[in-house]
Coordinates of N, CA and C and ligand atoms in Angstrom, one line a residue:
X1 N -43.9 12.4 9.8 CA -45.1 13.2 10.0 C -46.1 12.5 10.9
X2 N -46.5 13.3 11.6 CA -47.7 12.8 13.0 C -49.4 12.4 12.0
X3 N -49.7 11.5 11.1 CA -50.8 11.3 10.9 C -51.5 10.5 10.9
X4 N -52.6 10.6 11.7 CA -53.6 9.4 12.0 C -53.7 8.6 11.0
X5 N -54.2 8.8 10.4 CA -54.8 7.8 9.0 C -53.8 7.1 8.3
X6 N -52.3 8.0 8.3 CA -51.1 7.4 8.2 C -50.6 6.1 8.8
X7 N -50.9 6.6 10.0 CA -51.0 5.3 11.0 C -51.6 4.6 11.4
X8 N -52.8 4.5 10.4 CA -53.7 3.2 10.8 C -53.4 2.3 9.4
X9 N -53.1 3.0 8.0 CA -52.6 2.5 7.0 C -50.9 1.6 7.3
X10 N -50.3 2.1 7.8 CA -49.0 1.3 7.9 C -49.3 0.1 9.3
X11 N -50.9 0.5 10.0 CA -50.6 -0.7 11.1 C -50.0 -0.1 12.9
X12 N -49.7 0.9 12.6 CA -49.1 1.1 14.1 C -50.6 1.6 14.8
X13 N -51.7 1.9 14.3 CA -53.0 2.4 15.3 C -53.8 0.9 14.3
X14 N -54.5 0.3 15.7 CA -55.6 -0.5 14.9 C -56.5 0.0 14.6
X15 N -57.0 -1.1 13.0 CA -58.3 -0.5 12.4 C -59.6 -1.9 12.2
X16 N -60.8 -1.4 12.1 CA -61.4 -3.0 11.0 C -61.2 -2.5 9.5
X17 N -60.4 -3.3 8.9 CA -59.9 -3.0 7.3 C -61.3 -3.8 6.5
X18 N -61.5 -3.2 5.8 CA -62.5 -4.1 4.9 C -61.9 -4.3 3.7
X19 N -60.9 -3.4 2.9 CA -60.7 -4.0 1.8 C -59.2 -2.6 2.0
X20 N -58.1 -3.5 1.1 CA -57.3 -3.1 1.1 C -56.4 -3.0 -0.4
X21 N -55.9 -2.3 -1.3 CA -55.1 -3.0 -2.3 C -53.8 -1.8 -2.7
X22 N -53.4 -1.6 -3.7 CA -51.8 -0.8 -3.7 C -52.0 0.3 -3.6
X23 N -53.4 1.1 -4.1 CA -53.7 2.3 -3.8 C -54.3 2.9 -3.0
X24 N -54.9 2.0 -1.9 CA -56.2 2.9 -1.1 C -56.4 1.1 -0.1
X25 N -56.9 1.8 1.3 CA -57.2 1.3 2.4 C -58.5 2.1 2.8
X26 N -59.6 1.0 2.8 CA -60.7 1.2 3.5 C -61.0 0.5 4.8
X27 N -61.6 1.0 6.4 CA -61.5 0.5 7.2 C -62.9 1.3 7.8
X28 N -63.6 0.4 9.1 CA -64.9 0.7 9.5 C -64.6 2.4 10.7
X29 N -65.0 3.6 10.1 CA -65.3 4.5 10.8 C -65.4 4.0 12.6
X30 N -64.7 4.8 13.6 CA -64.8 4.5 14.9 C -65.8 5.4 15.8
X31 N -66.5 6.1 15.0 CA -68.0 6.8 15.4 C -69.0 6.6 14.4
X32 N -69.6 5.5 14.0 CA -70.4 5.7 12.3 C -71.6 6.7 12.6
X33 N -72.0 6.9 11.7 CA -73.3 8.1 11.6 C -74.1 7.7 11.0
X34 N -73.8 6.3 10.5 CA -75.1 5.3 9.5 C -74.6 4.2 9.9
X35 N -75.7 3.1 9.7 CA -75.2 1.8 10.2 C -73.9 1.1 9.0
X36 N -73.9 1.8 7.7 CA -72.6 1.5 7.2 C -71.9 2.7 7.2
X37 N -71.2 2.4 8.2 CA -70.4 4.0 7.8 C -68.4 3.6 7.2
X38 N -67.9 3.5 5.9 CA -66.5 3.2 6.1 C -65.9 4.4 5.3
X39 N -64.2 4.5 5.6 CA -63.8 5.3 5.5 C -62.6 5.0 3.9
X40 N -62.6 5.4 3.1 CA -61.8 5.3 2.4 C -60.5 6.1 2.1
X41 N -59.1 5.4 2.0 CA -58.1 6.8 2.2 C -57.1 6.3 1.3
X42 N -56.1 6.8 0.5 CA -55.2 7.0 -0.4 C -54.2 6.5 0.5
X43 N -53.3 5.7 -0.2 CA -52.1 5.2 0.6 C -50.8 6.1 0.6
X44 N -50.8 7.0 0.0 CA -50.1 8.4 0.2 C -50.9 9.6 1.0
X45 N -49.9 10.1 1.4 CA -50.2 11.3 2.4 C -50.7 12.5 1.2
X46 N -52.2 12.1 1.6 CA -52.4 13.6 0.8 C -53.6 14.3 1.5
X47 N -53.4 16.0 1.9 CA -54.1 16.7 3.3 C -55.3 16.6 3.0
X48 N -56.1 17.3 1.6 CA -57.8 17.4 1.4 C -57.8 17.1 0.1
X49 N -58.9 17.4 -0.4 CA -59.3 17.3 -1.6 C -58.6 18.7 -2.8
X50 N -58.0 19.4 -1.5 CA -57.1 21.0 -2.5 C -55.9 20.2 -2.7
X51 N -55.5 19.1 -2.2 CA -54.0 18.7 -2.7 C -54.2 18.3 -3.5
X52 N -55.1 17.3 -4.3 CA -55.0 16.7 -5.7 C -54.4 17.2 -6.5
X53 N -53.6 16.9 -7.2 CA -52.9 17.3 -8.6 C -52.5 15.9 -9.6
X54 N -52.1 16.8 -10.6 CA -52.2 15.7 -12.2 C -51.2 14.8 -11.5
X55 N -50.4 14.7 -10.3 CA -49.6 13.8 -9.9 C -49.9 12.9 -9.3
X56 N -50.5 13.2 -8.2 CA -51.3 12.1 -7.0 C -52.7 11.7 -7.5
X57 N -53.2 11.9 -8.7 CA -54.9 11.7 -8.9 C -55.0 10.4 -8.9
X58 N -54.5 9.8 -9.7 CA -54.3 8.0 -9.8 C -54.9 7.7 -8.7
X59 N -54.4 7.8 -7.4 CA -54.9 7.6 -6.1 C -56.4 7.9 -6.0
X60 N -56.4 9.0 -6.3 CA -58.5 9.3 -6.2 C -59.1 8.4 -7.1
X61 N -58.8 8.2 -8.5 CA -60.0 7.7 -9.4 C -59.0 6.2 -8.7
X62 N -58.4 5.5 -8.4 CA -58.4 4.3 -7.4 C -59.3 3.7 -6.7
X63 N -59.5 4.7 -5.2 CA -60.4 5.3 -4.5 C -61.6 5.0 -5.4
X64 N -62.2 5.5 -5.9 CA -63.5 5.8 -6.6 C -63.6 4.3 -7.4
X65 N -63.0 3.4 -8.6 CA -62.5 2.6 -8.6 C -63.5 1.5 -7.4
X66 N -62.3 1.2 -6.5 CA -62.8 0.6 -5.3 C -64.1 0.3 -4.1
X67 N -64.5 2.0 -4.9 CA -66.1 2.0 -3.7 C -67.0 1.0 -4.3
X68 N -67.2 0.5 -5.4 CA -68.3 -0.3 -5.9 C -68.1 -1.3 -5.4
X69 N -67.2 -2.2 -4.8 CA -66.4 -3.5 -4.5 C -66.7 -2.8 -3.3
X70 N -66.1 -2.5 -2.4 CA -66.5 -2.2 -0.9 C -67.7 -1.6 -0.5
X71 N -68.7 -1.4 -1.6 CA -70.3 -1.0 -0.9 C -70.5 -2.4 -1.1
X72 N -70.6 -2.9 -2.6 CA -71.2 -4.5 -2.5 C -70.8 -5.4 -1.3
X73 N -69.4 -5.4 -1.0 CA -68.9 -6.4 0.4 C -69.8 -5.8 1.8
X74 N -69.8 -4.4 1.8 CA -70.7 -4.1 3.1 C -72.3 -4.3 2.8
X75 N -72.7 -5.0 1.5 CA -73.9 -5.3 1.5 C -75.0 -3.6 0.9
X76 N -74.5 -3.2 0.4 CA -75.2 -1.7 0.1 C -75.9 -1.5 -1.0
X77 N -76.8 -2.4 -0.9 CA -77.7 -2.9 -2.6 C -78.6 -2.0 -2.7
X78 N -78.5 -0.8 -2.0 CA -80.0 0.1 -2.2 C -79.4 1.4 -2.5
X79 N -78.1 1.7 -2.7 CA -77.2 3.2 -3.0 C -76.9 3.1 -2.0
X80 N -76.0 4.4 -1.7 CA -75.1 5.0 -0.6 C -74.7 6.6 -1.0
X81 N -74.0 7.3 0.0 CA -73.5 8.5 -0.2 C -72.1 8.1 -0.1
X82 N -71.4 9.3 -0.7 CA -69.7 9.4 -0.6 C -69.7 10.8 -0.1
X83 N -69.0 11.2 1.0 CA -68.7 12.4 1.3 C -67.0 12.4 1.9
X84 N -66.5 13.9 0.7 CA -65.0 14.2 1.4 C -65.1 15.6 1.4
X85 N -65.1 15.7 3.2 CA -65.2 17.1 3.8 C -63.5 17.5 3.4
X86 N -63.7 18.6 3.4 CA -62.5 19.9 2.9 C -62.2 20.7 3.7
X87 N -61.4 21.0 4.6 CA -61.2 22.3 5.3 C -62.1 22.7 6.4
X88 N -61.7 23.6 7.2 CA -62.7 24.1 8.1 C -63.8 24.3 8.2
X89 N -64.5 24.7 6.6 CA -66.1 25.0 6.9 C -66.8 23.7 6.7
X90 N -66.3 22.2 5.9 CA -67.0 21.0 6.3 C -66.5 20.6 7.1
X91 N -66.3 21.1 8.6 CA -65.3 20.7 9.3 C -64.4 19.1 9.5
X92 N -63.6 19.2 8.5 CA -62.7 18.2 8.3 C -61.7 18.3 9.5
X93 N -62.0 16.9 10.1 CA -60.9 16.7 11.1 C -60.0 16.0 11.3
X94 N -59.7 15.0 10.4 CA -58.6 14.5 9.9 C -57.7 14.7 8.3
X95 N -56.6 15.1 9.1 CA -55.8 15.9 7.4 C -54.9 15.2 6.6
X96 N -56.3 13.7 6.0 CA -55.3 13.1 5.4 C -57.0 12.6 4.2
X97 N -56.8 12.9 3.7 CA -57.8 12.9 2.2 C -58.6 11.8 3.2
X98 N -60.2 11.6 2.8 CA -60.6 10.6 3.4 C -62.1 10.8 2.6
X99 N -62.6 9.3 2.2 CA -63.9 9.6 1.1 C -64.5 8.6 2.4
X100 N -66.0 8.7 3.4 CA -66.8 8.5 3.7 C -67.9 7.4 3.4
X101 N -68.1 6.2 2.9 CA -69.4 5.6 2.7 C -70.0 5.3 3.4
X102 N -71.6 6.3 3.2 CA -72.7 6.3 4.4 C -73.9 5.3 3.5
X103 N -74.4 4.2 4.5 CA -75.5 3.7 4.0 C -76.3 2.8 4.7
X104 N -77.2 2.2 4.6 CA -77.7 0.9 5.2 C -78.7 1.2 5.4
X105 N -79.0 2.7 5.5 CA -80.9 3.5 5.7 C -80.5 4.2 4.7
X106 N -82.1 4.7 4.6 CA -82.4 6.0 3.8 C -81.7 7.6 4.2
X107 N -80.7 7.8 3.8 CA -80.2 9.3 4.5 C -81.1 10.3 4.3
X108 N -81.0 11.1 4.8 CA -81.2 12.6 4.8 C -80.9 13.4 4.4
X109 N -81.5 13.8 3.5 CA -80.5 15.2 2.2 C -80.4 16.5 2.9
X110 N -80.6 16.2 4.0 CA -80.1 17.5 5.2 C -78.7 17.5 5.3
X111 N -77.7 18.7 5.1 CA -76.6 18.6 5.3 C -76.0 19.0 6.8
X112 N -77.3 19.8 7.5 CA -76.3 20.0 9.0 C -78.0 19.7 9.6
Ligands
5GP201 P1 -63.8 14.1 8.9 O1 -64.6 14.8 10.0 O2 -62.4 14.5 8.9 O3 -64.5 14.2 7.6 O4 -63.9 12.6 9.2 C1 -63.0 11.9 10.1 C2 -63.6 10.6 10.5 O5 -62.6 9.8 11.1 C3 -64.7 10.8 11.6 O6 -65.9 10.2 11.0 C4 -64.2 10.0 12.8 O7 -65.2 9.3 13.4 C5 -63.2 9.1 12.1 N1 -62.1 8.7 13.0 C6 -61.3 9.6 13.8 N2 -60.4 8.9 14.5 C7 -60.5 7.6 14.1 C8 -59.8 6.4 14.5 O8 -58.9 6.4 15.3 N3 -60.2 5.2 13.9 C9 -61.3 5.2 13.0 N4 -61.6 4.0 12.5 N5 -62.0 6.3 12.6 C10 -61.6 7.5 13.2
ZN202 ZN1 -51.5 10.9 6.4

């Protein structure tokens, strides 16, 4: 299967990895939209947040698990946001599950 995120997890596209372990690979966004912007992704292929099931969950609460350890390493002592866009109308453009940590300013509870 042709997928990016696939392919930066196995190594064949380079990334900056910040933290890595058996479930989930975090690495620095290549457009950030905050001065911390990283990306968190499931080491199995799974498309959005509609694939989850009682099978592959392990993987998300992992994920979730790991953000407190990779906000503290990027220094994020003041909060942060997690965002995982779904489908077309949050226009998700990569179709491989992916949780977002935005932080380093104060965001904007504006969503568009
Ligand atoms: P989405 O819009 O699907 O929620 O988020 C996809 C994110 O992946 C975007 O923020 C985009 O900047 C990021 N991205 C796309 N291609 C690459 C890449 O090749 N490397 C990295 N590090 N990030 C990427
Ligand atoms: Zn994938």
């Amino acid at each position: 299967m042709d997928c990016l995120f696939c392919s930066i997890i196995n190594g064949d596209i380079p990334s900056s990895k910040v933290y890595e372990d058996e479930y989930c690979y975090a690495f620095k966004d290549i457009n950030p939209m905050a001065p911390v912007h990283i990306l968190v992704v499931p080491k199995v292929h799974i498309a959005s947040a509609d694939e989850i099931t009682a099978e592959n969950s392990v993987y998300i609460a992992k994920i979730f698990e790991a953000v407190p350890k990779i906000a503290a390493d990027a220094g994020l002592t003041n909060g942060y946001r997690l965002v995982s866009n779904c489908g077309p109308d949050a226009d998700q453009s990569v179709l491989h599950l992916h949780v977002h940590i935005l932080g380093g300013k104060k965001l904007s509870a504006r969503l568009d």
